[in-house]
Short mmCIF file of C-alpha atoms in Angstrom, two decimals:
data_model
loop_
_atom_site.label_atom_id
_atom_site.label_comp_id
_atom_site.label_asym_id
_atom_site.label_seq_id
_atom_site.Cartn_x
_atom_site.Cartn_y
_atom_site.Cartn_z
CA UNK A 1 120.69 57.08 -58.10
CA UNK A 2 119.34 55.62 -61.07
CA UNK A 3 115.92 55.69 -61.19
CA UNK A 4 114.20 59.10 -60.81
CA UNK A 5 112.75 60.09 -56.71
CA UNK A 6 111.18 62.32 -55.71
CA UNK A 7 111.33 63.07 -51.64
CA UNK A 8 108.30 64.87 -49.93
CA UNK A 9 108.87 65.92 -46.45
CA UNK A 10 106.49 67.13 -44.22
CA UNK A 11 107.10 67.95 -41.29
CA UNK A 12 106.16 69.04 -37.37
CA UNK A 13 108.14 72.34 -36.19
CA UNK A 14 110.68 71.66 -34.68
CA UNK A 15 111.72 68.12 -35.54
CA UNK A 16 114.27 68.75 -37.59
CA UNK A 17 112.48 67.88 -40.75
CA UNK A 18 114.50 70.02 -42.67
CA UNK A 19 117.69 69.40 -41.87
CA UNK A 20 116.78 65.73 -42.38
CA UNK A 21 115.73 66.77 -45.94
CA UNK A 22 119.06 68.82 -46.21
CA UNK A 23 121.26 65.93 -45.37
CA UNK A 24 119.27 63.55 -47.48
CA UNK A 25 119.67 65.82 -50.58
CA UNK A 26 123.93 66.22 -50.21
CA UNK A 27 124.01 62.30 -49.39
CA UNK A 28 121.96 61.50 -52.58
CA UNK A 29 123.71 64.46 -54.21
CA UNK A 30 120.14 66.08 -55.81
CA UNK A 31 118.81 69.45 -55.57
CA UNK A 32 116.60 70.25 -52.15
CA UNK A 33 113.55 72.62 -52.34
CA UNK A 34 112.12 74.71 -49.59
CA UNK A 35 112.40 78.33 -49.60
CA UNK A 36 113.90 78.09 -53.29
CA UNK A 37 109.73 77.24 -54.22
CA UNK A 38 108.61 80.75 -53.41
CA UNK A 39 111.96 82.09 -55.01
CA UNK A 40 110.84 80.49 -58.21
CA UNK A 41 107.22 81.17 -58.12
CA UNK A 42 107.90 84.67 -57.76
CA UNK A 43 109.96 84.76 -61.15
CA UNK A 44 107.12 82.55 -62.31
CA UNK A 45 104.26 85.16 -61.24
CA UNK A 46 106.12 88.45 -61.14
CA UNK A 47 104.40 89.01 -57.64
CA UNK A 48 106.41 90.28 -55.08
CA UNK A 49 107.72 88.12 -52.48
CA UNK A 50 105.88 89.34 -49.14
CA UNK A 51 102.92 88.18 -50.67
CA UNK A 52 104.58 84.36 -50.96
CA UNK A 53 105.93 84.78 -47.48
CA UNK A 54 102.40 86.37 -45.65
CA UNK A 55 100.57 84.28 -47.06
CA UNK A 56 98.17 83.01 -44.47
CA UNK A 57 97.73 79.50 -45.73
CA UNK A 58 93.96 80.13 -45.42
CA UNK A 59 91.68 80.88 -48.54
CA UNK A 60 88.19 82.93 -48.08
CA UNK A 61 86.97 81.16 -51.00
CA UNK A 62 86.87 77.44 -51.18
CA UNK A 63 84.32 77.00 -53.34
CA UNK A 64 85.79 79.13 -56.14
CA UNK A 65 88.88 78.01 -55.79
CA UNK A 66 87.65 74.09 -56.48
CA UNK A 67 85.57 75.48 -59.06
CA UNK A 68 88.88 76.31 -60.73
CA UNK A 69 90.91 73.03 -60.57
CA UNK A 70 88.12 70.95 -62.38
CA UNK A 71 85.78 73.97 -64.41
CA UNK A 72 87.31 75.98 -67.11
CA UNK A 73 84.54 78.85 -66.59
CA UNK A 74 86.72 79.79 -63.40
CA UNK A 75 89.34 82.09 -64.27
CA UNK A 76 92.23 81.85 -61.95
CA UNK A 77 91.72 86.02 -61.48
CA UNK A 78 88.94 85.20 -59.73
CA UNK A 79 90.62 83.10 -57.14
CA UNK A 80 91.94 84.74 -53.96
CA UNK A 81 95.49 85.88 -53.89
CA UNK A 82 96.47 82.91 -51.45
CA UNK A 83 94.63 80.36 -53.91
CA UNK A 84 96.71 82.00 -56.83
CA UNK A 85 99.51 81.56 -54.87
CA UNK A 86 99.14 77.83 -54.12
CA UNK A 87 98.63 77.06 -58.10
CA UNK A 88 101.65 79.12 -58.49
CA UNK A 89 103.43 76.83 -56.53
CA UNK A 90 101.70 73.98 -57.67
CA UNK A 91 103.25 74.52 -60.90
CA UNK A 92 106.79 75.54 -60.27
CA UNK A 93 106.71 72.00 -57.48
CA UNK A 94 105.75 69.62 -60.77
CA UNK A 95 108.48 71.21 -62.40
CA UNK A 96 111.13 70.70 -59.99
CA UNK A 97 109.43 66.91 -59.57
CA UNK A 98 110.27 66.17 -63.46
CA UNK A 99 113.96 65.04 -61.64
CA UNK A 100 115.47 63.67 -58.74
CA UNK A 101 115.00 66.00 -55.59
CA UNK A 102 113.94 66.72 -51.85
CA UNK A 103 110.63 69.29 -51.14
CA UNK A 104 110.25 70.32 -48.12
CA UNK A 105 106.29 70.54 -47.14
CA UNK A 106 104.03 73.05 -49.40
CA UNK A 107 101.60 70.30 -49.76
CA UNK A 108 103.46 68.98 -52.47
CA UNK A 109 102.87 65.02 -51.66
CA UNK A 110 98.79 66.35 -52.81
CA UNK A 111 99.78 68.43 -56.02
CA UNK A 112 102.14 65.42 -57.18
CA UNK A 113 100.08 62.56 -55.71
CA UNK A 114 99.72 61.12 -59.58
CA UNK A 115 103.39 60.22 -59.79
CA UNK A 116 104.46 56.92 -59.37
CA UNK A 117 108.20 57.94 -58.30
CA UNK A 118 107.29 59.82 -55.01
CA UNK A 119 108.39 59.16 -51.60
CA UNK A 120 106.23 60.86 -49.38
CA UNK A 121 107.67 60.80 -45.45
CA UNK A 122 106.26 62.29 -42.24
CA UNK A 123 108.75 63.69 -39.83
CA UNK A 124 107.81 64.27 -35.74
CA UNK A 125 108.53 64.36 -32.37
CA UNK A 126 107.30 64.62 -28.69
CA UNK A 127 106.41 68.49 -28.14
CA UNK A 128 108.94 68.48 -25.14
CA UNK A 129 112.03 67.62 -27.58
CA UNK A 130 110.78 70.06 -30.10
CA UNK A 131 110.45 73.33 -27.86
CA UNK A 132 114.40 72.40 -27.13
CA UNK A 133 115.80 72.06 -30.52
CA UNK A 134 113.53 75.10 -31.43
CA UNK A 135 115.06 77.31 -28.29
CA UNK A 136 118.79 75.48 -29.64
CA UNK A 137 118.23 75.78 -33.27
CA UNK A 138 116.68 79.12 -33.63
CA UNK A 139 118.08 80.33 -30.51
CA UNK A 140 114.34 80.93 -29.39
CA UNK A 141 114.53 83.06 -26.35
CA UNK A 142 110.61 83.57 -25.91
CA UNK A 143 108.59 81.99 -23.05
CA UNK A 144 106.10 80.54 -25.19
CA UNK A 145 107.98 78.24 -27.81
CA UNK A 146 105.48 75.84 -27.06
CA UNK A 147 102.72 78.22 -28.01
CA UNK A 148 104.79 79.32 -30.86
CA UNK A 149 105.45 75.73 -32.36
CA UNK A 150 101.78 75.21 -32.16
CA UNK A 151 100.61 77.59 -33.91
CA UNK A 152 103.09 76.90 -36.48
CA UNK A 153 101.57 73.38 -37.07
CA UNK A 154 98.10 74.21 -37.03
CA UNK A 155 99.04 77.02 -39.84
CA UNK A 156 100.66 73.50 -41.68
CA UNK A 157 97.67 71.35 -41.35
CA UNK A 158 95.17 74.32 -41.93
CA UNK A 159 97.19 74.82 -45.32
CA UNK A 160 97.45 71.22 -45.91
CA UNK A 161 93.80 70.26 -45.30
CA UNK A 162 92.19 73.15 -47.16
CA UNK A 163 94.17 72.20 -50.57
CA UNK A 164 94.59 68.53 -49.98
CA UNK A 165 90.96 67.84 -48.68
CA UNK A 166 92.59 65.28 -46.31
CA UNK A 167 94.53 65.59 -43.03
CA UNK A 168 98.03 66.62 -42.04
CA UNK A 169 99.86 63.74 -40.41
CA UNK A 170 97.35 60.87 -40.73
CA UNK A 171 99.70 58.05 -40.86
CA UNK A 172 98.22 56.59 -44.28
CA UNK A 173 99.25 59.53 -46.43
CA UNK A 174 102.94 58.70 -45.81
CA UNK A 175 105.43 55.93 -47.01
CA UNK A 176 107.58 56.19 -44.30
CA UNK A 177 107.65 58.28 -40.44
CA UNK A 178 110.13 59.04 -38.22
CA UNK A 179 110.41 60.01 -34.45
CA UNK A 180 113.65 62.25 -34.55
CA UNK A 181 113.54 61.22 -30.45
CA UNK A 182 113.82 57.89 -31.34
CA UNK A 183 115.72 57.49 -34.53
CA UNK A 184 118.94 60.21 -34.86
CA UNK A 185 118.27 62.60 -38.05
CA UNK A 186 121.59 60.76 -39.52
CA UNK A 187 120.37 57.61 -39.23
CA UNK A 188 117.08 58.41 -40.56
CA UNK A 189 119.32 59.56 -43.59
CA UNK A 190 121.04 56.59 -43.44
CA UNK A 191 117.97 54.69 -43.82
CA UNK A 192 116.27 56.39 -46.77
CA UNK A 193 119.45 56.25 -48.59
CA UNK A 194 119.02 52.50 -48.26
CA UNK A 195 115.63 52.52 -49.80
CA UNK A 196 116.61 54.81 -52.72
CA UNK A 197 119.79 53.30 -53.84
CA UNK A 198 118.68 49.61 -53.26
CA UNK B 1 122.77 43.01 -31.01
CA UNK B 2 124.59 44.46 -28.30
CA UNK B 3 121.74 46.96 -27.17
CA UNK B 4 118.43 45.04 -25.85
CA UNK B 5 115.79 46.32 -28.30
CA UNK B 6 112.08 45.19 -28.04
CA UNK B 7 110.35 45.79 -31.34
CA UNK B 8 106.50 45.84 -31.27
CA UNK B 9 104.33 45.98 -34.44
CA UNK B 10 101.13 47.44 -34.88
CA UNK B 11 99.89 46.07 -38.27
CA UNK B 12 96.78 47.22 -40.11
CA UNK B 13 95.14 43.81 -41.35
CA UNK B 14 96.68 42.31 -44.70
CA UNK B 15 99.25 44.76 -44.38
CA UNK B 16 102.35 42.35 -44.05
CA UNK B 17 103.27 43.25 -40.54
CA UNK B 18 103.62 40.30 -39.37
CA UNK B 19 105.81 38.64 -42.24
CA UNK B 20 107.91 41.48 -41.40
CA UNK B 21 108.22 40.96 -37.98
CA UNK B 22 109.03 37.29 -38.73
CA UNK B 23 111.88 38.39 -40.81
CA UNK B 24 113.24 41.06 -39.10
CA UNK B 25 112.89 38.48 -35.72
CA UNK B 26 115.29 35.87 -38.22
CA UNK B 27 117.73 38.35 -39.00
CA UNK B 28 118.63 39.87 -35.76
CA UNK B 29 118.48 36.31 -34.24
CA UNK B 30 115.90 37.19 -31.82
CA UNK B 31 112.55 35.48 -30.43
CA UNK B 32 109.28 36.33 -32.13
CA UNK B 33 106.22 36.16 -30.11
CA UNK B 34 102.70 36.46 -31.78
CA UNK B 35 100.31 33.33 -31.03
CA UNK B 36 103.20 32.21 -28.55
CA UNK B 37 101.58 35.25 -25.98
CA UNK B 38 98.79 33.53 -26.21
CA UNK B 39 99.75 30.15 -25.04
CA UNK B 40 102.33 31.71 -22.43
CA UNK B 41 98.72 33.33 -20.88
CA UNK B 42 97.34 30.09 -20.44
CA UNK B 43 100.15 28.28 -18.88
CA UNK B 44 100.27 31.58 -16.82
CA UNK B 45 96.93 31.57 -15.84
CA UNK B 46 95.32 27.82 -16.20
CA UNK B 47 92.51 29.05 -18.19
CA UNK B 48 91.28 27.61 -21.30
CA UNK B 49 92.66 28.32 -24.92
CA UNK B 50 89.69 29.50 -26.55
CA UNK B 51 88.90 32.06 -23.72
CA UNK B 52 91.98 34.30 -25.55
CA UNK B 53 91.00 33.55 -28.98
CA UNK B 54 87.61 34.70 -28.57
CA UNK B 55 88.29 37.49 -26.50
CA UNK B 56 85.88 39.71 -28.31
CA UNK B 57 88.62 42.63 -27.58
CA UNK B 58 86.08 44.69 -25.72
CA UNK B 59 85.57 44.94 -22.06
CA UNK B 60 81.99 45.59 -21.08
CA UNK B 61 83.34 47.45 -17.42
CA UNK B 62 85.76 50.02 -18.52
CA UNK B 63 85.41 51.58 -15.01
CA UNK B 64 86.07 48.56 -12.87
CA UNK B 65 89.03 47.86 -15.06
CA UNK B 66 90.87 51.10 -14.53
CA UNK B 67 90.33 50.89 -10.83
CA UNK B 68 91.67 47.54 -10.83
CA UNK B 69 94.77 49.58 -12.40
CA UNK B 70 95.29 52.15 -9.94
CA UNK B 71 93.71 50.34 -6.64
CA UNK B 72 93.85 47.88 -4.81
CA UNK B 73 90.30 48.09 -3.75
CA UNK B 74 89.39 46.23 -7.09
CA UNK B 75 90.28 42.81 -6.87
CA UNK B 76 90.90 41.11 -10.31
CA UNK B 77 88.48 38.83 -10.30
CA UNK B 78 85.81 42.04 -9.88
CA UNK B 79 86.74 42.34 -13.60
CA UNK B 80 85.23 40.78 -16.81
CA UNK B 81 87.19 37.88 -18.68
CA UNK B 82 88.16 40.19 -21.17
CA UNK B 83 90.44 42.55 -18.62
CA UNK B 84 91.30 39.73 -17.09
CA UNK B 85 92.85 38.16 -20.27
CA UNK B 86 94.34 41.32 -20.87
CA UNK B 87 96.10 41.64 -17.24
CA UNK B 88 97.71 38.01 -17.79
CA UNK B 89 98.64 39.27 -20.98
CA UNK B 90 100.16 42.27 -19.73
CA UNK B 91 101.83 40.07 -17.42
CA UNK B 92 103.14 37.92 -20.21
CA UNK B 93 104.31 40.88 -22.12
CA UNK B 94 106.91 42.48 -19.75
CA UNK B 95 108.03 38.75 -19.08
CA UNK B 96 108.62 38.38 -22.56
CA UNK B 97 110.10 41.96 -22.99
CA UNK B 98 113.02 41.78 -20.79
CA UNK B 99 115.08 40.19 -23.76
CA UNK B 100 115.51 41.94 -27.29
CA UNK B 101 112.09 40.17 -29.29
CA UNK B 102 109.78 40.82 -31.88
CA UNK B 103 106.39 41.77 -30.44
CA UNK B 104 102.96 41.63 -32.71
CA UNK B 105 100.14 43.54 -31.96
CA UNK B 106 98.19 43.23 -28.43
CA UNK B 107 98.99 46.67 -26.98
CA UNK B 108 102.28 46.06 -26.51
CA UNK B 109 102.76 49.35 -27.29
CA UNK B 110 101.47 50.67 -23.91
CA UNK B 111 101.75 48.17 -21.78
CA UNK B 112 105.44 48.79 -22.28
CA UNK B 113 105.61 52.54 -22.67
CA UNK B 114 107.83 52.91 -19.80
CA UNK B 115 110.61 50.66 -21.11
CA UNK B 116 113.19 53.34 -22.99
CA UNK B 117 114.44 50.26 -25.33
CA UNK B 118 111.08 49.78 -27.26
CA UNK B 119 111.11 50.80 -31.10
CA UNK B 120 107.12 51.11 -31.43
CA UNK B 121 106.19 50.26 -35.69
CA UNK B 122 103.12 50.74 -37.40
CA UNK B 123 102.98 49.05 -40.82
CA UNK B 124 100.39 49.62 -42.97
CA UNK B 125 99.05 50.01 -47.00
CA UNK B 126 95.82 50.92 -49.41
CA UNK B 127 93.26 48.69 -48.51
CA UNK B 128 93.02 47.77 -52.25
CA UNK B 129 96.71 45.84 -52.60
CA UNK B 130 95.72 44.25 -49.00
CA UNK B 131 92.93 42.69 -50.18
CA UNK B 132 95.09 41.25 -52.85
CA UNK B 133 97.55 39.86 -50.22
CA UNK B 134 94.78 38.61 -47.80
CA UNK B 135 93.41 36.78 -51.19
CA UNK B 136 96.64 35.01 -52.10
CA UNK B 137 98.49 34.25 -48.49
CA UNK B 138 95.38 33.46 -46.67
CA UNK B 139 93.60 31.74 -50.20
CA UNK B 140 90.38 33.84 -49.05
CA UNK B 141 88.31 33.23 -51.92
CA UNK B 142 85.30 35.43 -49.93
CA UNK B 143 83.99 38.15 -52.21
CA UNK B 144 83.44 40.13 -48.99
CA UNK B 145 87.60 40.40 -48.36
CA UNK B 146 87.15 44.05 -48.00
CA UNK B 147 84.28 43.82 -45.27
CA UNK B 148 86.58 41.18 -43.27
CA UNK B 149 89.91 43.63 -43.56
CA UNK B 150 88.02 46.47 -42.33
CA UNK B 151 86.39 44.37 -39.27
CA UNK B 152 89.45 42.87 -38.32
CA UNK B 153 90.54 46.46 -38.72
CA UNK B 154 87.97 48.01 -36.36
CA UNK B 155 88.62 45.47 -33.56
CA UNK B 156 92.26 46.21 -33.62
CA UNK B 157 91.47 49.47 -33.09
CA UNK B 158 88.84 49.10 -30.50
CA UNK B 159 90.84 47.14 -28.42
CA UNK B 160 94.04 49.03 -28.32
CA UNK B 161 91.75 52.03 -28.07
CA UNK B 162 89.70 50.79 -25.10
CA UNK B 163 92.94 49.30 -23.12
CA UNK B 164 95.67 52.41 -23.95
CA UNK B 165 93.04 55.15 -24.04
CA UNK B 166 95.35 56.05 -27.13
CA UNK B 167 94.34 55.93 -31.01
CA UNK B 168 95.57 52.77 -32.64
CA UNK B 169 96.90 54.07 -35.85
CA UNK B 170 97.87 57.56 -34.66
CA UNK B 171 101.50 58.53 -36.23
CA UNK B 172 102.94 60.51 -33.29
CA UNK B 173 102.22 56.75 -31.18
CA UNK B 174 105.42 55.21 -32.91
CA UNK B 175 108.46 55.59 -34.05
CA UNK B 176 108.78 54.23 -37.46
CA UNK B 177 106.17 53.62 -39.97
CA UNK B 178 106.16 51.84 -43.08
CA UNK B 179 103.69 51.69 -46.28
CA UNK B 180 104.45 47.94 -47.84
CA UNK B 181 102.89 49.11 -51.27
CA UNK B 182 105.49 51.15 -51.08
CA UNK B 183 108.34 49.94 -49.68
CA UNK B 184 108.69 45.78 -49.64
CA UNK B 185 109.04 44.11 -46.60
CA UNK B 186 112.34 43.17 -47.16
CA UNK B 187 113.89 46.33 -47.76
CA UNK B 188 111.07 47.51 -44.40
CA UNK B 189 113.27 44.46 -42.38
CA UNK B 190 116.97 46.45 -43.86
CA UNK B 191 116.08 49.26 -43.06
CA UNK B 192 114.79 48.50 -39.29
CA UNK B 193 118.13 46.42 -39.12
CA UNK B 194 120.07 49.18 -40.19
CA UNK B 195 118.93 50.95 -36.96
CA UNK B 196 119.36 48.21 -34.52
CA UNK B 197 122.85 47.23 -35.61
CA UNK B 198 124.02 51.35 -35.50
#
């Protein structure tokens, strides 16, 4: 890879949107981001990292929070904790962006929509498939994987909509989607890899 | 191509879709069919020309035409010109779709839903770089390009809307989708190759 890329992935549970991201990172040989985010913003903060990991993706405070990204009279200690934690993360995802890599969600197509050398792809698939590659993957034993799945993307799009102000998984807000039912996850690699290195 | 693969685009207006199903139809060395549905429907069905290219794309007896589709009460000439254009259509479609082809537009999408060897692909881009391309490859010299985009836009939608009770545009409806300000058209046709020849 010459030129520098940037890969966003979002992604519904349980479509293997992360071990598309995974593969895509070893093919192209950069580094791939996903849990290592709230890793780094912890160093970054000092907070501890429950409070990354419980975060509920919702803020009480929307107003204050917007207040802060455009008004310097907001400090960011008067932001909830969860709206700390996103600018946290906002900052440690546009550092890892200043080279070639893969994110994996974290609303990180919104924080770095200003840069011209983003790739921003949607991954999905019909419910059915998903609730077997979740009982397969994560050897999922409950009853209620559907339920559980979800959940899981209505956390996503509540997260992604609050910070974004747009909407998970419209179609315009992506380069490029996949069905994983459709297209295998290799040969979705296969054909990003063709993009980048052509 | 060993594997028979039908290939239908959905194409927001000014997008490119149809270039790209043009190319794509020239590389795997299979038939196109855009306008050409529209002349098989009137050899299929005697009626005149300009009946299916001013289908106004929406029915005025949404109730008679689903009967029509799951009785055989409803005979077809109960039902306005515009379902009945649609049902020769429909007719036309699965004719045309029992070879590998390119499809554009026209609901293909769900008229063929049950056929597993459809690849369903939305293209689409910022309405700002498609009114540049509607300006240069149509020489539209309108100052109200935008206006006409987002008509042509809206009647897509309405009529894939009224006939699939589906969303036009709605990401988990295909398999692939493509942003041409992103990604040109000719890499769009490698890429799609890529999968068809693997």
């Amino acid at each position: 890879m010459s030129k520098k890329t940037v890969i966003l992935i979002s992604r519904e549970y349980g479509s293997g949107g992360r071990a598309l991201g995974e593969k895509l990172a070893a093919v192209l040989n950069i580094p791939f981001y996903d849990r290592e985010i709230i890793l780094a913003s912890c160093k970054e903060s000092g907070y501890n990292m429950s409070l990354f990991e419980k975060a509920d993706k919702q803020s009480k405070h929307p107003i204050t929070f917007f207040l802060s990204m455009y008004s310097s009279s907001v400090s960011p200690y008067d932001l909830s904790l969860n709206d700390q934690v996103f600018l946290i993360q906002s900052k440690v995802i546009r550092e890892m962006a200043k080279e070639s890599c893969v994110i994996i969600g974290r609303c990180a197509d919104y924080i770095l929509r200003d840069d011209p050398d983003i790739l921003r792809i949607f991954v999905h698939a019909p419910i059915e498939d998903r609730i077997i590659r979740v009982k397969e993957e994560y050897h999922d034993e409950d009853s209620d994987t559907e339920e559980k799945i979800k959940r899981i993307d209505k956390n996503r799009a509540t997260y992604y909509n609050y910070y974004s102000n747009e909407k998970w998984g419209r179609l315009s807000n992506y380069d490029l989607s996949f069905n994983t039912s459709k297209i295998a996850i290799d040969t979705c690699v296969k054909m990003i890899s063709h993009y980048i290195q052509n």
